Short mmCIF file of C-alpha atoms and ligand atoms in Angstrom, two decimals:
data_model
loop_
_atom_site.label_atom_id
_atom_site.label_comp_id
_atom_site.label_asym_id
_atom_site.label_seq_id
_atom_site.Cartn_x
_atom_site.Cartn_y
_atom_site.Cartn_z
CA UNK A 1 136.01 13.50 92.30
CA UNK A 2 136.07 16.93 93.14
CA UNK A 3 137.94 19.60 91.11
CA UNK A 4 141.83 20.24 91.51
CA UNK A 5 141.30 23.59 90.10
CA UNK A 6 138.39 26.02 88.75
CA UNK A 7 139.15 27.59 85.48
CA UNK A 8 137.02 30.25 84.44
CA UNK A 9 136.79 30.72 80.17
CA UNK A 10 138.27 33.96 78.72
CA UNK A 11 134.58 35.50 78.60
CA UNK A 12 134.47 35.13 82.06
CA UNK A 13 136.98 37.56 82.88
CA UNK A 14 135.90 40.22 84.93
CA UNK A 15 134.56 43.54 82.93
CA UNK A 16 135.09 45.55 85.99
CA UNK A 17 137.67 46.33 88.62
CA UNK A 18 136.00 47.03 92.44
CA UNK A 19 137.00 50.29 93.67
CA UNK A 20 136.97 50.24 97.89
CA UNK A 21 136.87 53.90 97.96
CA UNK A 22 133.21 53.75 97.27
CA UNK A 23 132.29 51.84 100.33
CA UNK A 24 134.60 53.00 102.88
CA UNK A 25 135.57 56.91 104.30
CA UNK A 26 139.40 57.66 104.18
CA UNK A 27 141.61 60.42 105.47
CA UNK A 28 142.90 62.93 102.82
CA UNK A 29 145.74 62.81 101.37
CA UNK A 30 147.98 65.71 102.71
CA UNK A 31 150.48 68.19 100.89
CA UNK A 32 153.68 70.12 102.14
CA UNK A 33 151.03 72.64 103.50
CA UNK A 34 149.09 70.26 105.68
CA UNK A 35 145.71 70.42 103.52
CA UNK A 36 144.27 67.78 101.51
CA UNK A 37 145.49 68.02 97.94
CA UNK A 38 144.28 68.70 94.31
CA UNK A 39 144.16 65.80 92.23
CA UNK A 40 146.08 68.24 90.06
CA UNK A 41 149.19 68.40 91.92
CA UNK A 42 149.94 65.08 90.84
CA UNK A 43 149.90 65.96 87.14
CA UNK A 44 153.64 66.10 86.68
CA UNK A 45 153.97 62.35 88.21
CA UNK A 46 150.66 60.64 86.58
CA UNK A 47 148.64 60.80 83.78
CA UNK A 48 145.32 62.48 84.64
CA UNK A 49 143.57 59.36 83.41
CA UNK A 50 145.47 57.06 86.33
CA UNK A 51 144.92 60.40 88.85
CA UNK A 52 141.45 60.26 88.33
CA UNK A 53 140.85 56.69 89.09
CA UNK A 54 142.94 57.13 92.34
CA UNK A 55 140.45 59.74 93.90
CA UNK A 56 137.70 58.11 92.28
CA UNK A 57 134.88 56.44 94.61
CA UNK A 58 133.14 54.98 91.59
CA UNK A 59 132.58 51.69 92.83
CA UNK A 60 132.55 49.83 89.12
CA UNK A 61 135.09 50.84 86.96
CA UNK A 62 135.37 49.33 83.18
CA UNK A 63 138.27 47.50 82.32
CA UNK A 64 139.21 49.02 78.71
CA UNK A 65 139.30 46.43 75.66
CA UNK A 66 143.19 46.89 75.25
CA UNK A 67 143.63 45.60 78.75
CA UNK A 68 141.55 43.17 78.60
CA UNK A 69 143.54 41.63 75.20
CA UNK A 70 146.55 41.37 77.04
CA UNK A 71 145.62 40.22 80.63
CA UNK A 72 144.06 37.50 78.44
CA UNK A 73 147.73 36.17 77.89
CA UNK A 74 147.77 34.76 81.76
CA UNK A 75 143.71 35.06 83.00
CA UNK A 76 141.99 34.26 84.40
CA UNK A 77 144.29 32.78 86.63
CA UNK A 78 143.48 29.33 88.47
CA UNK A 79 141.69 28.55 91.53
CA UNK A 80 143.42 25.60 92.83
CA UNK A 81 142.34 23.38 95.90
CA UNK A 82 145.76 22.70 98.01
CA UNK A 83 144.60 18.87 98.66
CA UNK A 84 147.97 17.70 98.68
CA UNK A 85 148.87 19.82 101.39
CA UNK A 86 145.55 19.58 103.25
CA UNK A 87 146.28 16.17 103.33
CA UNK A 88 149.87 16.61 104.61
CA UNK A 89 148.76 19.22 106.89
CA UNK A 90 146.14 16.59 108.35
CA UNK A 91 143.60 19.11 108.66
CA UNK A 92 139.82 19.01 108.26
CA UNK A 93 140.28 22.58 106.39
CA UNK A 94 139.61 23.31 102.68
CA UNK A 95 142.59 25.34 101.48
CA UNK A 96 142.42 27.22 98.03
CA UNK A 97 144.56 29.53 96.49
CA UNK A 98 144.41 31.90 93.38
CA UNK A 99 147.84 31.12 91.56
CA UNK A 100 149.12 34.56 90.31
CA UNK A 101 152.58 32.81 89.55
CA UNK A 102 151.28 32.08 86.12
CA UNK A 103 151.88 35.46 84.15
CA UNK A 104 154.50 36.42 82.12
CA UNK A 105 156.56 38.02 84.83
CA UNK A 106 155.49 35.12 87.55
CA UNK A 107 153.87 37.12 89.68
CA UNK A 108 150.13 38.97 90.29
CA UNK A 109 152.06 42.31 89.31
CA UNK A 110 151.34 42.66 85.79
CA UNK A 111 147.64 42.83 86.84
CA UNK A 112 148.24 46.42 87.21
CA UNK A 113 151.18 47.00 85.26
CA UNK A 114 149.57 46.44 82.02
CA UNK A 115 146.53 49.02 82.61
CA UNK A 116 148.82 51.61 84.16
CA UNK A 117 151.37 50.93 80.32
CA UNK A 118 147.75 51.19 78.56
CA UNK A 119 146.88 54.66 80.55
CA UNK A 120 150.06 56.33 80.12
CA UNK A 121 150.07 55.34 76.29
CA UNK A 122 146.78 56.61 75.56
CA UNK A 123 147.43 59.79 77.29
CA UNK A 124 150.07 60.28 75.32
CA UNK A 125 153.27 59.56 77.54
CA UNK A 126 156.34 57.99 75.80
CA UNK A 127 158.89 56.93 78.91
CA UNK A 128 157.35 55.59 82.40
CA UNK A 129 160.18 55.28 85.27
CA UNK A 130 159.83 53.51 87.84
CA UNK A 131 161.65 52.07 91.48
CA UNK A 132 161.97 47.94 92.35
CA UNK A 133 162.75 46.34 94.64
CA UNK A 134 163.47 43.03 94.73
CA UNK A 135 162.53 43.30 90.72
CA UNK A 136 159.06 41.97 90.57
CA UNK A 137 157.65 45.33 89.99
CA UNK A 138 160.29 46.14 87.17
CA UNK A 139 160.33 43.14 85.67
CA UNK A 140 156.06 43.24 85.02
CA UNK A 141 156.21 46.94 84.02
CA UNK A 142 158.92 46.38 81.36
CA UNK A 143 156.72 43.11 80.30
CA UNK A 144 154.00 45.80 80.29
CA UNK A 145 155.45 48.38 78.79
CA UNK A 146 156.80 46.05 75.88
CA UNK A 147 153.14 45.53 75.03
CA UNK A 148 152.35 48.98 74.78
CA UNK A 149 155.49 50.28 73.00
CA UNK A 150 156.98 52.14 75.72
CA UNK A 151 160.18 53.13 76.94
CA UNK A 152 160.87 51.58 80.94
CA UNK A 153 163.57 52.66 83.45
CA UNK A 154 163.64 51.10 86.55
CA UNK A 155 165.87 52.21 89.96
CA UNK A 156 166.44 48.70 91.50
CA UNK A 157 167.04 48.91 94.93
CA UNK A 158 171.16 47.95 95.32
CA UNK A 159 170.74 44.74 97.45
CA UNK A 160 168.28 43.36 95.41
CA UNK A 161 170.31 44.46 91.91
CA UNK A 162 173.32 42.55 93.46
CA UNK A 163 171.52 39.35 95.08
CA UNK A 164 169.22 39.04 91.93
CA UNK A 165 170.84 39.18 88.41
CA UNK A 166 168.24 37.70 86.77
CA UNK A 167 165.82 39.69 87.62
CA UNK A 168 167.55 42.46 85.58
CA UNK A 169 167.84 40.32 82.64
CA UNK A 170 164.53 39.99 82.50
CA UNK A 171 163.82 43.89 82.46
CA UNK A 172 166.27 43.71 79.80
CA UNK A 173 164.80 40.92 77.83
CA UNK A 174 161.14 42.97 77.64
CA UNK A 175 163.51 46.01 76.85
CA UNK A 176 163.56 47.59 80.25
CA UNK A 177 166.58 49.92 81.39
CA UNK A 178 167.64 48.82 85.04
CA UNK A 179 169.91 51.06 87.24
CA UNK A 180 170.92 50.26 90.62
CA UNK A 181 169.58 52.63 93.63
CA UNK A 182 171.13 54.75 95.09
CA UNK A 183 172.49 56.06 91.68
CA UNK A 184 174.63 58.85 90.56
CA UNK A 185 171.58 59.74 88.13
CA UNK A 186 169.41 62.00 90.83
CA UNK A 187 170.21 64.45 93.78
CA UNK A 188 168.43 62.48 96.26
CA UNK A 189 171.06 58.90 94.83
CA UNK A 190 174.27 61.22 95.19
CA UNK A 191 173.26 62.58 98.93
CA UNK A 192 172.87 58.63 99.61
CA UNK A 193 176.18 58.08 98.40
CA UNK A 194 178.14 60.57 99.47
CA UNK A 195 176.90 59.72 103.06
CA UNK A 196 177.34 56.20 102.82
CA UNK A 197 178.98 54.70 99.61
CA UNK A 198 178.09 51.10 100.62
CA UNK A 199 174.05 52.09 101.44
CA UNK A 200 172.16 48.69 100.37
CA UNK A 201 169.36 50.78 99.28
CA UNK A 202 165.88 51.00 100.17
CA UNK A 203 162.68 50.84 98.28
CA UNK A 204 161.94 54.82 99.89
CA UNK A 205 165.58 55.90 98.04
CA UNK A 206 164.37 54.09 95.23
CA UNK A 207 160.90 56.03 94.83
CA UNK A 208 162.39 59.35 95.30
CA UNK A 209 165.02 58.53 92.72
CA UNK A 210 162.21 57.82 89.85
CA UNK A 211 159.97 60.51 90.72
CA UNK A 212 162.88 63.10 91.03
CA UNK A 213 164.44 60.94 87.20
CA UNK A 214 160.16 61.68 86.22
CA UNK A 215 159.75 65.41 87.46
CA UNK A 216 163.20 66.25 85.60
CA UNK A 217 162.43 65.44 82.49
CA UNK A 218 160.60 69.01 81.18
CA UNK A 219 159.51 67.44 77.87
CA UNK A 220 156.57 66.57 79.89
CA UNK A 221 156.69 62.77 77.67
CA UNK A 222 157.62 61.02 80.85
CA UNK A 223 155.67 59.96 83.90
CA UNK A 224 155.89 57.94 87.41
CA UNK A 225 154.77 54.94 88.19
CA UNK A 226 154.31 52.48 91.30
CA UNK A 227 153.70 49.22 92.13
CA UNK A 228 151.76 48.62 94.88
CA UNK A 229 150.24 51.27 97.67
CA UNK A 230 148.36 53.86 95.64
CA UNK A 231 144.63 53.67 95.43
CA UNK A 232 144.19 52.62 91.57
CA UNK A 233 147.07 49.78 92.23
CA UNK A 234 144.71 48.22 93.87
CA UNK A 235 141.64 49.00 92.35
CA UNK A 236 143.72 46.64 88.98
CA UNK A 237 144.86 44.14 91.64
CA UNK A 238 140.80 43.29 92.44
CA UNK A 239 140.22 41.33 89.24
CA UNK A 240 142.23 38.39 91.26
CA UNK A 241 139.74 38.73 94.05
CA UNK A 242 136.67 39.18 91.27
CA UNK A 243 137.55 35.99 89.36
CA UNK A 244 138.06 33.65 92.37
CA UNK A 245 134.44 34.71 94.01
CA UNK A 246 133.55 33.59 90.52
CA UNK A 247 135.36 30.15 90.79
CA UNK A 248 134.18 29.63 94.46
CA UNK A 249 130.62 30.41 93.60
CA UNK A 250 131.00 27.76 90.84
CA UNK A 251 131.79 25.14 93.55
CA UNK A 252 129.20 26.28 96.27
CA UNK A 253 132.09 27.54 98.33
CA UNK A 254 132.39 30.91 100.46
CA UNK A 255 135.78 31.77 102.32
CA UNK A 256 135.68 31.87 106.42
CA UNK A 257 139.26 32.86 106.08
CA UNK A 258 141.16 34.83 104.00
CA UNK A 259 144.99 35.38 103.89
CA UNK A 260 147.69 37.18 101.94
CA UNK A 261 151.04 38.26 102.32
CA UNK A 262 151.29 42.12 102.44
CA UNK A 263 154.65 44.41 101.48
CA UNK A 264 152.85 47.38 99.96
CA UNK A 265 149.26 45.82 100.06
CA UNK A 266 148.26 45.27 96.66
CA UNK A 267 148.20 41.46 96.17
CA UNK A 268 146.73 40.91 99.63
CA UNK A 269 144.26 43.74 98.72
CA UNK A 270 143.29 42.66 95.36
CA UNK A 271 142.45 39.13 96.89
CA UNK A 272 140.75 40.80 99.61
CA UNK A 273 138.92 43.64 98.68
CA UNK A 274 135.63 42.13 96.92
CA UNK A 275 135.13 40.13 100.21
CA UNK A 276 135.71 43.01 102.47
CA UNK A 277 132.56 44.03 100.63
CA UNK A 278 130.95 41.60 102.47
CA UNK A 279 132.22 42.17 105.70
CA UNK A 280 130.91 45.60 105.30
CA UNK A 281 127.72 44.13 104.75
CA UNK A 282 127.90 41.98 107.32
CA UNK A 283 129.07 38.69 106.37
CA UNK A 284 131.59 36.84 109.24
CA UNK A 285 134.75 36.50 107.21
CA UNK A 286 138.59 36.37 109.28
CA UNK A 287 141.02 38.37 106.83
CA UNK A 288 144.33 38.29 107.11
CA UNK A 289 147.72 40.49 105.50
CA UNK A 290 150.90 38.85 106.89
CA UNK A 291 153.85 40.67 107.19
CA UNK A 292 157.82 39.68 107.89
CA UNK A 293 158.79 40.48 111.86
CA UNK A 294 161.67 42.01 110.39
CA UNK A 295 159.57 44.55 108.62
CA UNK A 296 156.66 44.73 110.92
CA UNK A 297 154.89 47.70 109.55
CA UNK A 298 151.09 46.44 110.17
CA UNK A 299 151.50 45.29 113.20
CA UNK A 300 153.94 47.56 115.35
CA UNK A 301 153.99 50.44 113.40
CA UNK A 302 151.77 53.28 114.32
CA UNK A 303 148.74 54.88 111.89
CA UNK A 304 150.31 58.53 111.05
CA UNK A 305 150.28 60.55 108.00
CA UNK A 306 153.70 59.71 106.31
CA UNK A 307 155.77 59.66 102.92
CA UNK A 308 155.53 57.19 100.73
CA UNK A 309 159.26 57.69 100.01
CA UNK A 310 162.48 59.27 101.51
CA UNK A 311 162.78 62.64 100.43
CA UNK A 312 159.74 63.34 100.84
CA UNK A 313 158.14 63.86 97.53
CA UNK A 314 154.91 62.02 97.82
CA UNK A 315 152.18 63.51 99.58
CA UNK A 316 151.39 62.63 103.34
CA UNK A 317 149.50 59.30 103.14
CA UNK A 318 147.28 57.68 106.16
CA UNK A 319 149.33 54.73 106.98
CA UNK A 320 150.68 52.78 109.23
CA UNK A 321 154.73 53.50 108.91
CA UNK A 322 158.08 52.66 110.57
CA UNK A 323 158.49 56.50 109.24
CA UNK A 324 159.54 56.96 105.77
CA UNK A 325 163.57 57.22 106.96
CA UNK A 326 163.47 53.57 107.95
CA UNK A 327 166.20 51.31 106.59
CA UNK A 328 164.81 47.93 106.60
CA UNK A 329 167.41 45.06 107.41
CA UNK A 330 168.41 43.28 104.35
CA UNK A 331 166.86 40.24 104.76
CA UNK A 332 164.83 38.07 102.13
CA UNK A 333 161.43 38.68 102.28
CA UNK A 334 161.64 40.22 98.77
CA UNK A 335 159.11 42.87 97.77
CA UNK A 336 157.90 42.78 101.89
CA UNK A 337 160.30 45.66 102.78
CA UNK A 338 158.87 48.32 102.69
CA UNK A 339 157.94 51.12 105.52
CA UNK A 340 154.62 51.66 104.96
CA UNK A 341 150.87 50.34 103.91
CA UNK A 342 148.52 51.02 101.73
CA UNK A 343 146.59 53.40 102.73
CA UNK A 344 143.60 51.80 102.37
CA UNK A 345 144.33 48.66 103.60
CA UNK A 346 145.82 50.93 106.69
CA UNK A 347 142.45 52.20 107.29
CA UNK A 348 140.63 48.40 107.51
CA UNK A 349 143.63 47.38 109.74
CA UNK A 350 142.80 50.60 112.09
CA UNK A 351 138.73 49.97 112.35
CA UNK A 352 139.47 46.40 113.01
CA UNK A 353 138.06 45.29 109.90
CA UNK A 354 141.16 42.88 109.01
CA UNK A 355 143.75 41.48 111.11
CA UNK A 356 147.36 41.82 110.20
CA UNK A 357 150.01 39.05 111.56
CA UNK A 358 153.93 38.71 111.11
CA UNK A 359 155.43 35.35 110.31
CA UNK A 360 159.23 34.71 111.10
CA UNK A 361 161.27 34.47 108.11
CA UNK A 362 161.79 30.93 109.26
CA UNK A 363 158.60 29.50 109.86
CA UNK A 364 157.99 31.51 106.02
CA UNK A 365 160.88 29.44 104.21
CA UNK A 366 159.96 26.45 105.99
CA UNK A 367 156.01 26.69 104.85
CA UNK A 368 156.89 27.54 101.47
CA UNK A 369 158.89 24.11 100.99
CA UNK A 370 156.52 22.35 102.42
CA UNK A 371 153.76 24.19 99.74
CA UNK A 372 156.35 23.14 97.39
CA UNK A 373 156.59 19.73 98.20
CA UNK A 374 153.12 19.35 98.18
CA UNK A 375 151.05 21.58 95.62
CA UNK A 376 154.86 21.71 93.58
CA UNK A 377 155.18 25.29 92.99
CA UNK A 378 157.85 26.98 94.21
CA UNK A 379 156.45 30.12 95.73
CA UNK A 380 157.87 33.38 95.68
CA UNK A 381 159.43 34.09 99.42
CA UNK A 382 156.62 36.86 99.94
CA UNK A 383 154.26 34.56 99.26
CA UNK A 384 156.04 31.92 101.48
CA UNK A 385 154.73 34.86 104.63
CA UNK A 386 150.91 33.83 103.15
CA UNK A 387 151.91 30.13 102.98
CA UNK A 388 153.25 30.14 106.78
CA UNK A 389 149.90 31.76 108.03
CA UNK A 390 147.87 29.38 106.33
CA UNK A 391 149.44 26.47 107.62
CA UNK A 392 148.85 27.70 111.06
CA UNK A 393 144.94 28.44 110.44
CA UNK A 394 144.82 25.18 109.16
CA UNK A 395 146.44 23.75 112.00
CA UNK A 396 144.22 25.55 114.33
CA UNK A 397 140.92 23.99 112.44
CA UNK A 398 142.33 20.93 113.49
CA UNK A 399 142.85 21.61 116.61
CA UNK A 400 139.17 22.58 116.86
CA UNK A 401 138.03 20.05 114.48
CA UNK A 402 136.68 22.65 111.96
CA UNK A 403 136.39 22.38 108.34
CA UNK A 404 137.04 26.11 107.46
CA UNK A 405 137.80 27.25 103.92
CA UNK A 406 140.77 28.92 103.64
CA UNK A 407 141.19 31.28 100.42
CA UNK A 408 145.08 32.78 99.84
CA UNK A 409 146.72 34.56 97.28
CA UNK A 410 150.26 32.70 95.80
CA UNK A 411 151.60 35.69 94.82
CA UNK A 412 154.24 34.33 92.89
CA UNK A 413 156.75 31.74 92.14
CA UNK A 414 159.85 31.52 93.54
CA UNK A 415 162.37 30.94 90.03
CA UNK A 416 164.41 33.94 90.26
CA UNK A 417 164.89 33.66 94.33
CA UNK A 418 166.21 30.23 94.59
CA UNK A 419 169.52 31.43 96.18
CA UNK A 420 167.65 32.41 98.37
CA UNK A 421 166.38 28.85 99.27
CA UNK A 422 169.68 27.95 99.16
CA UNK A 423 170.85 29.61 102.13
CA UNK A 424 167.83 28.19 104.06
CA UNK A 425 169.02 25.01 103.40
CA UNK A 426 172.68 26.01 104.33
CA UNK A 427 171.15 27.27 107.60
CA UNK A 428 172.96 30.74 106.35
CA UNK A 429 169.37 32.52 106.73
CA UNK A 430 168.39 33.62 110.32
CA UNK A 431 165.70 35.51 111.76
CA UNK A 432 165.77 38.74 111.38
CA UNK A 433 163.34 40.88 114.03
CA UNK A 434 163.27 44.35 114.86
CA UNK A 435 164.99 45.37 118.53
CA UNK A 436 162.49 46.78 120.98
CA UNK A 437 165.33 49.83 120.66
CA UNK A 438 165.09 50.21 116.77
CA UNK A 439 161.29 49.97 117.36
CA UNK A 440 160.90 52.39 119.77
CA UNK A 441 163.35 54.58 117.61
CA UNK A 442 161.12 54.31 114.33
CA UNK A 443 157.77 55.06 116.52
CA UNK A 444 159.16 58.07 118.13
CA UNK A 445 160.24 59.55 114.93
CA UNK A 446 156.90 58.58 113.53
CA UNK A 447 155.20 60.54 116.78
CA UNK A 448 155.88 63.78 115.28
CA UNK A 449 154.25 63.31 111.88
CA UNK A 450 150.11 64.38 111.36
CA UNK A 451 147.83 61.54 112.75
CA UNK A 452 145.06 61.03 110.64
CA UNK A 453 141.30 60.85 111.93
CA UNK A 454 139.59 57.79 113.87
CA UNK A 455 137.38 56.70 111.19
CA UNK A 456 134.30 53.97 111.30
CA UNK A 457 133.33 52.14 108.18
CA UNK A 458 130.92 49.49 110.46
C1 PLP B 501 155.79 42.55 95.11
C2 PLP B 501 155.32 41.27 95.60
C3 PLP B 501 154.63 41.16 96.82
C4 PLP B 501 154.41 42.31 97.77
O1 PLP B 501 153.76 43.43 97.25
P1 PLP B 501 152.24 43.76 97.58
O2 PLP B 501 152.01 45.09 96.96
O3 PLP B 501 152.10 43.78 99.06
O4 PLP B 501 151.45 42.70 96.95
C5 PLP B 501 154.15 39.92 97.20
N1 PLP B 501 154.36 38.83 96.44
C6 PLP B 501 155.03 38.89 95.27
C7 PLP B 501 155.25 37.64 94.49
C8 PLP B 501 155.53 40.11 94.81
O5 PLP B 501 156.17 40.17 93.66
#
């Protein structure tokens, strides 16, 4: 019988993490003044040690010792083959998928969490704030942090703080301090308010709220930190990618297709990135972020030079962006809200080298019960964007009688977002897409900002 899943040892976990920025040319990032900034001007948000890795093109970086110890608690993670839902899927496709639901947190975002805690502790930092949004992110950081022996904050984004208690207890549990966004703690949280008292939040208000809570603090003990997008983000996120070419190379397999679902970038990326190495080098590989419609940055947004956040605090980043003002709707795609892309996975999307698609949030909820049903883990509803995706490729390799191999990334599981599921099954949960109007509005606002060069990496 062929393996269910492919378990690597704990010697087998990868010694390095793959930095992209070695094998492909990027736009700049810009400052206020429309040149490319120092690597210095960032000191006040990061540690030097995490600023040098995110304008490193090193293409091998070590993974120190300390990290090492405590991804050990959760990795290597499994490889599993889906053949229960192969089989209900009827399709001549292999289906595999790295299961990142098994850390601490449930979710692949402790991957980075833990060497950005280690970084900022060795460099001396005492307090690391941070923004969430649908509490993933602060949830692995305080896990993190608790490891390291340092002090978390964490601006939640308000819908999420309201529709997901738990998600704060959990911060709390691993000693985290949650605060719901906008707050009355920062400028840019009492403009919010005093505009709109009721704003739901966004994960830009969010961002600008923890750097503005970081750059305040003049002790100089306290630094930033994010979640997904930056550069060294997803440099940690490639050990998931790392360890299953490992696994697959253990079974004679190779991907044709390769899927993930994509809010900021980083689990899509981390899965990705080590194979997009071979594309480069010119292996024939189809690679896939998926997106919500509701939040279609990848796919109808345009590739500008943008904010990562709403006041405007980060530099200008080469994304694609629904322009860093953009409200999202509240709908429940989770962590898949936000306006813009990493900006290297931005750059891939622009030469062609991956294919972005957006999945209904529908057809999403619907795939991820049937991945429940079948491989019985409840995924997290980003992931459920992945699931829905799959499913069709696999339906389309029957349809041409083709026995691809499908590789995804489940993201996460689903234990903190089952009400959530619940209003799928009380038929409470629509779909939410953007107008043509609201489209055209986030575009045209978007037309005014820097547009970064046409770059070829092939
Ligand atoms: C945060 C999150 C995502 C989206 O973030 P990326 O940076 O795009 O990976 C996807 N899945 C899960 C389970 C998450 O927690």
């Amino acid at each position: 019988m062929e393996p269910k899943k492919i378990l690597l040892h704990d010697d087998e976990l990868p010694k390095q993490w793959y930095n992209i920025s070695a094998d492909i040319k990027m736009n700049p990032p810009l400052g206020p003044d429309g040149k490319p900034i120092s690597p210095e001007s960032l000191a006040p948000v990061f540690p030097m040690n995490l600023i040098e890795q995110e304008v490193s093109t090193q293409r091998w970086i070590d993974i120190p010792d300390e990290v090492k110890k405590v991804l050990l608690m959760w990795r290597p993670t499994p490889l599993v083959r889906a053949y229960q839902l192969e089989k209900a899927l009827g399709t001549p496709a292999k289906i595999f998928f790295k299961n990142e639901s098994v850390s601490p947190p449930g979710s692949h975002k402790p991957n980075t969490a833990v060497p950005q805690a280690y970084y900022n502790k060795i460099f001396g930092i005492k307090r690391i704030v941070t923004e969430t949004g649908a509490g993933q992110w602060g949830s692995a950081l305080s896990f993190a942090c608790s490891q390291f022996g340092l002090e978390c904050k964490i601006f939640m984004v308000r819908v999420s703080f309201d529709q997901k208690p738990y998600r704060k207890s959990l911060m709390n549990v691993w000693g985290g301090k949650c605060i719901a966004s906008p707050s009355n703690e920062t400028k840019t949280g009492r403009d919010v308010l005093e505009k709109d008292p009721n704003c739901p939040g966004s994960l830009g208000i969010a961002i600008s709220e923890a750097i503005e809570a970081t750059i305040s603090d003049t002790t100089g003990s306290t630094r930033y930190s994010l979640g997904s997008v930056l550069n060294h983000v997803l440099l940690h996120q490639t050990i998931i990618g790392l360890e299953a070419k490992k696994q697959l190379e253990i079974i004679g397999e190779y991907p044709d297709v390769i899927i993930g679902c994509a809010g900021g970038g980083s689990n899509f990326a981390g899965l990705a990135f080590p194979f997009v190495l071979d594309k480069v080098n010119g292996k024939q590989i189809a690679i896939y972020p998926v997106e919500p419609q509701g939040c279609p940055t990848l796919t109808k947004g345009p590739f500008v030079y943008d904010h990562g956040d709403t006041a405007g605090y980060t530099p200008l980043l080469p994304m694609f962006s629904l322009g860093h003002t953009f409200m999202p709707p509240p709908f429940h795609a989770g962590g898949l809200r936000y306006h813009g892309m990493a900006p290297t996975v931005s750059q891939l999307a622009d030469e062609g080298l991956i294919h972005p698609l957006a999945v209904s949030q529908l057809d999403a909820y619907e795939a991820g019960i049937l991945a429940a049903r079948t491989e019985g883990i409840i995924p997290a509803p980003e992931t459920n964007h992945a699931i829905a995706a799959v499913i069709a490729e696999a339906q389309k390799a029957k349809e041409e009688g083709k026995a691809k191999t499908i590789l995804f990334n489940w993201s996460g599981h689903g234990f903190l977002d089952l009400a959530a599921y619940d209003k799928y099954f009380s038929k409470e949960l629509k779909n939410v897409l953007m107008s043509e109007s609201e489209l055209l509005a986030a575009t045209k606002i978007c037309e005014s900002y820097p547009k970064p060069l046409r770059l070829k990496n092939r």
